[in-house]
């Protein structure tokens, strides 16, 4: 029996129960409900994926219509799921990593008073994310798309007593909405051009030539605007670093492993459209490559452990888009999967560090932690080896897949950018490791006395994720090492045709593996020189070019620019509208009420303030404008 | 047959209104509950009578009354809005210090006026209906006689309303002089003929724009919403819109499609829609008073509805109105449910932490606000989506883009209310009484409506398309 449509059910139900009854349930029950529901979803995902694998290639993947939603003449949208290999990979990541993070959260959030509220939002998030990846049409995908945004907002602002957290939540939400506006317009364009919002219909229109190239490009670019918002790509990347104000498990689940990858998933899902457009794919690749380097340079100088990881996430998402943009959609998804493992591992390990150090985030006040937190250190090190692309760890394979595709497709510039990003990645990650876990202890004495390894509810997920981060690369071994070894690509082949993925020859493949390895080695070596061998070097570099250092510390000042160019004018316009149309009226009313109690007196008073006259004037003005309009 | 069946729904409401007013004047003064029950019965009877005519397009009084499917649907919306308002006012009117029997009578009369507007194809009758509604509306606004703000709002409404009425009469006079008819079809036919017709139409639009609170004829709305009793403000936010937009779309639909986009009226309405979207949303951003916030919100929703009118797509307009009935009035129901005896809590700070104190009200209010903001899978999203896709089809791309962008801004102010309810600690000294079963019923119905229209719109869309086909 096909049980894939049941996957979102349990988290959704649990979220509903927790929202309504959460405050009256015991913590124990909340824990079991929240984790149990995700465990159920994971089992269903696993069963469905195995079933899919057994029946590989024999069936097309029909959309399962759960509910006929809107049928209005030519417009039609259903609540329907399609469980194909791509969706299978995504639900496994969402429920699998999600389950581990739910378990971790029970330890990390144990002393929070909003325990039930936290898990309600986390379950609701899981539910929405599953809707997003299982949807068989854009309208339903948009439902999930907005849902995950909302939950992300709720969880970033979880500690709403902290003004920074509340502000960060709002910022994330509004920046995302800008992208969403593009996304919605993209859907409208496709709907107009294709007549249906079903993914399969769009694919058919593309392959059947029923859609003009320019229209396809427009739609693809508008959809990509949505992806830049959700997946924090330039120019809409500004919300993700601030989103680190949320609890660390949330950063791991939503802002590293799942939600932020929704944009990559969408592009991979629409691979036919992007490949057909060409231009749009080029834009995706360029934005991805640029973001990968851009964010990595910022991460070089940050001192907040979570912010470093946040910029690293932005950079790694850039790699995924680079992969999709050069036509290696499977490689993009491959990196999505490995990144989900190693980045959530890094975040959870960072959370474990914070837990031990009473909430310390600044790596300048850490140091020497490897002796005190051996388990956490091991986990963090494995994550770092994976993300830096050290051979045999998962990140190596997925990054190599992307870079070799860029090279083979003839995009030498993009390939070089990716390589540069790889050096930077290895550098900033090992900088983090050396500063936080090696060297002398720079923690304050009172913090030092209370350092302790985390409870098992937190360390067990770390162990499992360490295993995955180390080994997950083996699902995508490059062709040069074995003809049929590339499991993931073959699994995805029905959705992402292999033809679209260019291959390099055997010798150049070896050359690419070597360059990628040297890049990682170079970054590692430089970090060792800077932070182990000669610790005075970074300060001298900063003094050598203070301007550059400052710009990097300020993240290129993008926030300030947006503030000046977008936010302030908007606030100003609102202020103006408010003053012109609203404030005077309140003043008038207050003055009126204060000055005279009798009706006639007050009427006169309000007439004297001129407000009513103003209204009539506005009215007259409108009509006059119209008259002028038709007379001219 | 002496009386045409087309008159029955209207007659029941109008005579019912008079009966309720008389009963109030001569009946016992200490309880208003029987009046509320009677009003509900009258509204229900009227709705049943109107519903029985579905699909039959009844006419009366030599064609002056036109009870087509669109008119029936809009009448249903008006009647349902009035019924919701009765329920919301129930508790408010039980308190002796605030009890006003006129509430029910005037409300029914206002509903009757709007029904007249909806059920005709004659502009003079439209004006008649508009004035019946307006006069009742002035009274409803100033119901709290001892409240300064209410009296002031009523006077403002009255003065500007008369101004608008004068404009409308002037426009009608010009149009009548041109083609010696008040019929919508004849009037629309002469629109392409020249300047005087354009002028007349412009004045007419100014008058209608006032009732619909379109920019720049909108300025009364926040003051009136603030001064009027909360249930009445809820009624104002939807019912006049339903009737007014139907009249407007009848006019637009009667103009031949190829002529329509060439008329100077078209760019004017285009600009009005753009201004309404911008001003409504920007001004709402700064509001701390929820009644004023909802007033600006309703202005911005009127802007979106105007997109549907410009696109000439009756179905998406009617669907939007149906959704707005539930989400708009539902939001006012939440305000009503959270007010205490003798005091309305409408400031944002009053709602701090309310989501924890009243989990059910908070949760439903949240869903309604998300629907107003256009979040899927609520009805608010679907309504916006249908309007926008109709707009794209009709080639109004810049306006649709503006609509999408401003609805993005809108999220900020709706979200602020949710933030206050869930992300702030309860304010001290706010003693909200949430024991108001009739208001809770409306709140619940609002939730059901918003979800029903968002998740299972198929049946209703079927009816709405049938109604839209009958607009002209």
PDB file of N, CA, C and O in Angstrom, chain A residues 299-342:
ATOM      1  N   UNK A 299      32.570  35.096   6.437  1.00  0.00           N
ATOM      2  CA  UNK A 299      32.755  34.137   7.524  1.00  0.00           C
ATOM      3  C   UNK A 299      34.203  34.127   8.027  1.00  0.00           C
ATOM      4  O   UNK A 299      34.464  33.713   9.150  1.00  0.00           O
ATOM      5  N   UNK A 300      35.148  34.609   7.209  1.00  0.00           N
ATOM      6  CA  UNK A 300      36.556  34.579   7.592  1.00  0.00           C
ATOM      7  C   UNK A 300      36.834  35.322   8.886  1.00  0.00           C
ATOM      8  O   UNK A 300      37.737  34.954   9.635  1.00  0.00           O
ATOM      9  N   UNK A 301      36.094  36.413   9.124  1.00  0.00           N
ATOM     10  CA  UNK A 301      36.475  37.303  10.229  1.00  0.00           C
ATOM     11  C   UNK A 301      35.457  37.345  11.358  1.00  0.00           C
ATOM     12  O   UNK A 301      35.662  38.057  12.334  1.00  0.00           O
ATOM     13  N   UNK A 302      34.335  36.631  11.235  1.00  0.00           N
ATOM     14  CA  UNK A 302      33.328  36.714  12.284  1.00  0.00           C
ATOM     15  C   UNK A 302      33.816  36.027  13.557  1.00  0.00           C
ATOM     16  O   UNK A 302      34.641  35.109  13.502  1.00  0.00           O
ATOM     17  N   UNK A 303      33.303  36.465  14.698  1.00  0.00           N
ATOM     18  CA  UNK A 303      33.722  35.875  15.962  1.00  0.00           C
ATOM     19  C   UNK A 303      32.611  35.142  16.693  1.00  0.00           C
ATOM     20  O   UNK A 303      32.845  34.485  17.691  1.00  0.00           O
ATOM     21  N   UNK A 304      31.395  35.294  16.190  1.00  0.00           N
ATOM     22  CA  UNK A 304      30.254  34.622  16.812  1.00  0.00           C
ATOM     23  C   UNK A 304      30.125  33.244  16.157  1.00  0.00           C
ATOM     24  O   UNK A 304      29.974  33.143  14.940  1.00  0.00           O
ATOM     25  N   UNK A 305      30.185  32.208  16.962  1.00  0.00           N
ATOM     26  CA  UNK A 305      30.250  30.850  16.407  1.00  0.00           C
ATOM     27  C   UNK A 305      29.049  30.553  15.505  1.00  0.00           C
ATOM     28  O   UNK A 305      29.167  29.938  14.436  1.00  0.00           O
ATOM     29  N   UNK A 306      27.851  31.032  15.913  1.00  0.00           N
ATOM     30  CA  UNK A 306      26.673  30.734  15.098  1.00  0.00           C
ATOM     31  C   UNK A 306      26.627  31.568  13.829  1.00  0.00           C
ATOM     32  O   UNK A 306      26.129  31.122  12.800  1.00  0.00           O
ATOM     33  N   UNK A 307      27.151  32.786  13.926  1.00  0.00           N
ATOM     34  CA  UNK A 307      27.159  33.621  12.720  1.00  0.00           C
ATOM     35  C   UNK A 307      28.113  33.050  11.675  1.00  0.00           C
ATOM     36  O   UNK A 307      27.840  33.112  10.477  1.00  0.00           O
ATOM     37  N   UNK A 308      29.238  32.517  12.140  1.00  0.00           N
ATOM     38  CA  UNK A 308      30.160  31.888  11.187  1.00  0.00           C
ATOM     39  C   UNK A 308      29.433  30.758  10.462  1.00  0.00           C
ATOM     40  O   UNK A 308      29.463  30.653   9.234  1.00  0.00           O
ATOM     41  N   UNK A 309      28.738  29.949  11.249  1.00  0.00           N
ATOM     42  CA  UNK A 309      28.016  28.831  10.641  1.00  0.00           C
ATOM     43  C   UNK A 309      26.911  29.329   9.712  1.00  0.00           C
ATOM     44  O   UNK A 309      26.622  28.719   8.685  1.00  0.00           O
ATOM     45  N   UNK A 310      26.284  30.461  10.073  1.00  0.00           N
ATOM     46  CA  UNK A 310      25.214  31.003   9.237  1.00  0.00           C
ATOM     47  C   UNK A 310      25.767  31.442   7.884  1.00  0.00           C
ATOM     48  O   UNK A 310      25.218  31.110   6.828  1.00  0.00           O
ATOM     49  N   UNK A 311      26.883  32.194   7.901  1.00  0.00           N
ATOM     50  CA  UNK A 311      27.468  32.620   6.629  1.00  0.00           C
ATOM     51  C   UNK A 311      27.951  31.405   5.843  1.00  0.00           C
ATOM     52  O   UNK A 311      27.874  31.364   4.612  1.00  0.00           O
ATOM     53  N   UNK A 312      28.431  30.414   6.576  1.00  0.00           N
ATOM     54  CA  UNK A 312      28.845  29.187   5.912  1.00  0.00           C
ATOM     55  C   UNK A 312      27.648  28.529   5.215  1.00  0.00           C
ATOM     56  O   UNK A 312      27.762  28.034   4.093  1.00  0.00           O
ATOM     57  N   UNK A 313      26.495  28.542   5.886  1.00  0.00           N
ATOM     58  CA  UNK A 313      25.295  27.966   5.262  1.00  0.00           C
ATOM     59  C   UNK A 313      24.947  28.706   3.978  1.00  0.00           C
ATOM     60  O   UNK A 313      24.652  28.094   2.949  1.00  0.00           O
ATOM     61  N   UNK A 314      24.985  30.036   4.046  1.00  0.00           N
ATOM     62  CA  UNK A 314      24.681  30.827   2.847  1.00  0.00           C
ATOM     63  C   UNK A 314      25.625  30.421   1.717  1.00  0.00           C
ATOM     64  O   UNK A 314      25.214  30.204   0.573  1.00  0.00           O
ATOM     65  N   UNK A 315      26.897  30.292   2.078  1.00  0.00           N
ATOM     66  CA  UNK A 315      27.901  29.949   1.084  1.00  0.00           C
ATOM     67  C   UNK A 315      27.644  28.557   0.489  1.00  0.00           C
ATOM     68  O   UNK A 315      27.708  28.345  -0.724  1.00  0.00           O
ATOM     69  N   UNK A 316      27.336  27.594   1.367  1.00  0.00           N
ATOM     70  CA  UNK A 316      27.102  26.228   0.883  1.00  0.00           C
ATOM     71  C   UNK A 316      25.841  26.147   0.026  1.00  0.00           C
ATOM     72  O   UNK A 316      25.779  25.394  -0.950  1.00  0.00           O
ATOM     73  N   UNK A 317      24.815  26.925   0.396  1.00  0.00           N
ATOM     74  CA  UNK A 317      23.612  26.972  -0.441  1.00  0.00           C
ATOM     75  C   UNK A 317      23.974  27.505  -1.824  1.00  0.00           C
ATOM     76  O   UNK A 317      23.412  27.087  -2.836  1.00  0.00           O
ATOM     77  N   UNK A 318      24.911  28.439  -1.830  1.00  0.00           N
ATOM     78  CA  UNK A 318      25.400  28.952  -3.103  1.00  0.00           C
ATOM     79  C   UNK A 318      25.960  27.838  -3.967  1.00  0.00           C
ATOM     80  O   UNK A 318      25.700  27.774  -5.176  1.00  0.00           O
ATOM     81  N   UNK A 319      26.713  26.917  -3.345  1.00  0.00           N
ATOM     82  CA  UNK A 319      27.237  25.765  -4.087  1.00  0.00           C
ATOM     83  C   UNK A 319      26.107  24.953  -4.709  1.00  0.00           C
ATOM     84  O   UNK A 319      26.191  24.511  -5.853  1.00  0.00           O
ATOM     85  N   UNK A 320      25.056  24.738  -3.896  1.00  0.00           N
ATOM     86  CA  UNK A 320      23.938  23.926  -4.417  1.00  0.00           C
ATOM     87  C   UNK A 320      23.336  24.582  -5.649  1.00  0.00           C
ATOM     88  O   UNK A 320      23.039  23.929  -6.643  1.00  0.00           O
ATOM     89  N   UNK A 321      23.149  25.914  -5.576  1.00  0.00           N
ATOM     90  CA  UNK A 321      22.581  26.612  -6.733  1.00  0.00           C
ATOM     91  C   UNK A 321      23.550  26.577  -7.905  1.00  0.00           C
ATOM     92  O   UNK A 321      23.140  26.463  -9.056  1.00  0.00           O
ATOM     93  N   UNK A 322      24.848  26.673  -7.588  1.00  0.00           N
ATOM     94  CA  UNK A 322      25.837  26.576  -8.654  1.00  0.00           C
ATOM     95  C   UNK A 322      25.688  25.240  -9.373  1.00  0.00           C
ATOM     96  O   UNK A 322      25.656  25.179 -10.617  1.00  0.00           O
ATOM     97  N   UNK A 323      25.540  24.173  -8.598  1.00  0.00           N
ATOM     98  CA  UNK A 323      25.369  22.848  -9.192  1.00  0.00           C
ATOM     99  C   UNK A 323      24.141  22.809 -10.082  1.00  0.00           C
ATOM    100  O   UNK A 323      24.195  22.375 -11.241  1.00  0.00           O
ATOM    101  N   UNK A 324      23.009  23.300  -9.550  1.00  0.00           N
ATOM    102  CA  UNK A 324      21.777  23.284 -10.354  1.00  0.00           C
ATOM    103  C   UNK A 324      21.941  24.134 -11.595  1.00  0.00           C
ATOM    104  O   UNK A 324      21.506  23.761 -12.688  1.00  0.00           O
ATOM    105  N   UNK A 325      22.570  25.282 -11.434  1.00  0.00           N
ATOM    106  CA  UNK A 325      22.685  26.226 -12.539  1.00  0.00           C
ATOM    107  C   UNK A 325      23.501  25.678 -13.694  1.00  0.00           C
ATOM    108  O   UNK A 325      23.223  25.979 -14.854  1.00  0.00           O
ATOM    109  N   UNK A 326      24.524  24.875 -13.392  1.00  0.00           N
ATOM    110  CA  UNK A 326      25.336  24.334 -14.487  1.00  0.00           C
ATOM    111  C   UNK A 326      24.755  23.022 -15.005  1.00  0.00           C
ATOM    112  O   UNK A 326      25.380  22.330 -15.798  1.00  0.00           O
ATOM    113  N   UNK A 327      23.571  22.679 -14.557  1.00  0.00           N
ATOM    114  CA  UNK A 327      22.887  21.516 -15.108  1.00  0.00           C
ATOM    115  C   UNK A 327      23.061  20.252 -14.290  1.00  0.00           C
ATOM    116  O   UNK A 327      22.467  19.227 -14.614  1.00  0.00           O
ATOM    117  N   UNK A 328      23.853  20.320 -13.210  1.00  0.00           N
ATOM    118  CA  UNK A 328      24.044  19.134 -12.385  1.00  0.00           C
ATOM    119  C   UNK A 328      23.063  19.166 -11.223  1.00  0.00           C
ATOM    120  O   UNK A 328      23.452  19.345 -10.071  1.00  0.00           O
ATOM    121  N   UNK A 329      21.792  19.003 -11.562  1.00  0.00           N
ATOM    122  CA  UNK A 329      20.757  19.105 -10.526  1.00  0.00           C
ATOM    123  C   UNK A 329      20.939  18.023  -9.467  1.00  0.00           C
ATOM    124  O   UNK A 329      20.756  18.262  -8.279  1.00  0.00           O
ATOM    125  N   UNK A 330      21.314  16.826  -9.914  1.00  0.00           N
ATOM    126  CA  UNK A 330      21.497  15.733  -8.960  1.00  0.00           C
ATOM    127  C   UNK A 330      22.632  16.056  -7.997  1.00  0.00           C
ATOM    128  O   UNK A 330      22.556  15.763  -6.801  1.00  0.00           O
ATOM    129  N   UNK A 331      23.691  16.703  -8.525  1.00  0.00           N
ATOM    130  CA  UNK A 331      24.797  17.082  -7.653  1.00  0.00           C
ATOM    131  C   UNK A 331      24.338  18.117  -6.629  1.00  0.00           C
ATOM    132  O   UNK A 331      24.737  18.074  -5.459  1.00  0.00           O
ATOM    133  N   UNK A 332      23.488  19.060  -7.069  1.00  0.00           N
ATOM    134  CA  UNK A 332      22.947  20.056  -6.146  1.00  0.00           C
ATOM    135  C   UNK A 332      22.185  19.381  -5.019  1.00  0.00           C
ATOM    136  O   UNK A 332      22.348  19.724  -3.836  1.00  0.00           O
ATOM    137  N   UNK A 333      21.353  18.401  -5.374  1.00  0.00           N
ATOM    138  CA  UNK A 333      20.575  17.692  -4.351  1.00  0.00           C
ATOM    139  C   UNK A 333      21.496  16.859  -3.463  1.00  0.00           C
ATOM    140  O   UNK A 333      21.306  16.751  -2.253  1.00  0.00           O
ATOM    141  N   UNK A 334      22.528  16.286  -4.084  1.00  0.00           N
ATOM    142  CA  UNK A 334      23.507  15.513  -3.322  1.00  0.00           C
ATOM    143  C   UNK A 334      24.150  16.396  -2.239  1.00  0.00           C
ATOM    144  O   UNK A 334      24.216  16.033  -1.054  1.00  0.00           O
ATOM    145  N   UNK A 335      24.562  17.582  -2.643  1.00  0.00           N
ATOM    146  CA  UNK A 335      25.175  18.482  -1.674  1.00  0.00           C
ATOM    147  C   UNK A 335      24.160  18.914  -0.617  1.00  0.00           C
ATOM    148  O   UNK A 335      24.504  19.105   0.553  1.00  0.00           O
ATOM    149  N   UNK A 336      22.910  19.065  -1.048  1.00  0.00           N
ATOM    150  CA  UNK A 336      21.835  19.396  -0.099  1.00  0.00           C
ATOM    151  C   UNK A 336      21.776  18.337   1.000  1.00  0.00           C
ATOM    152  O   UNK A 336      21.666  18.656   2.189  1.00  0.00           O
ATOM    153  N   UNK A 337      21.854  17.073   0.588  1.00  0.00           N
ATOM    154  CA  UNK A 337      21.738  15.981   1.562  1.00  0.00           C
ATOM    155  C   UNK A 337      22.942  15.960   2.498  1.00  0.00           C
ATOM    156  O   UNK A 337      22.791  15.973   3.721  1.00  0.00           O
ATOM    157  N   UNK A 338      24.145  15.988   1.920  1.00  0.00           N
ATOM    158  CA  UNK A 338      25.318  15.914   2.796  1.00  0.00           C
ATOM    159  C   UNK A 338      25.393  17.152   3.686  1.00  0.00           C
ATOM    160  O   UNK A 338      25.723  17.063   4.863  1.00  0.00           O
ATOM    161  N   UNK A 339      25.041  18.298   3.113  1.00  0.00           N
ATOM    162  CA  UNK A 339      25.060  19.530   3.906  1.00  0.00           C
ATOM    163  C   UNK A 339      24.079  19.439   5.065  1.00  0.00           C
ATOM    164  O   UNK A 339      24.364  19.898   6.171  1.00  0.00           O
ATOM    165  N   UNK A 340      22.910  18.842   4.805  1.00  0.00           N
ATOM    166  CA  UNK A 340      21.928  18.684   5.886  1.00  0.00           C
ATOM    167  C   UNK A 340      22.565  17.932   7.046  1.00  0.00           C
ATOM    168  O   UNK A 340      22.358  18.269   8.210  1.00  0.00           O
ATOM    169  N   UNK A 341      23.375  16.925   6.730  1.00  0.00           N
ATOM    170  CA  UNK A 341      23.999  16.143   7.797  1.00  0.00           C
ATOM    171  C   UNK A 341      25.104  16.933   8.493  1.00  0.00           C
ATOM    172  O   UNK A 341      25.079  17.123   9.701  1.00  0.00           O
ATOM    173  N   UNK A 342      26.077  17.411   7.701  1.00  0.00           N
ATOM    174  CA  UNK A 342      27.220  18.003   8.395  1.00  0.00           C
ATOM    175  C   UNK A 342      26.912  19.366   8.986  1.00  0.00           C
ATOM    176  O   UNK A 342      27.442  19.726  10.027  1.00  0.00           O
TER     177      UNK A 342
END
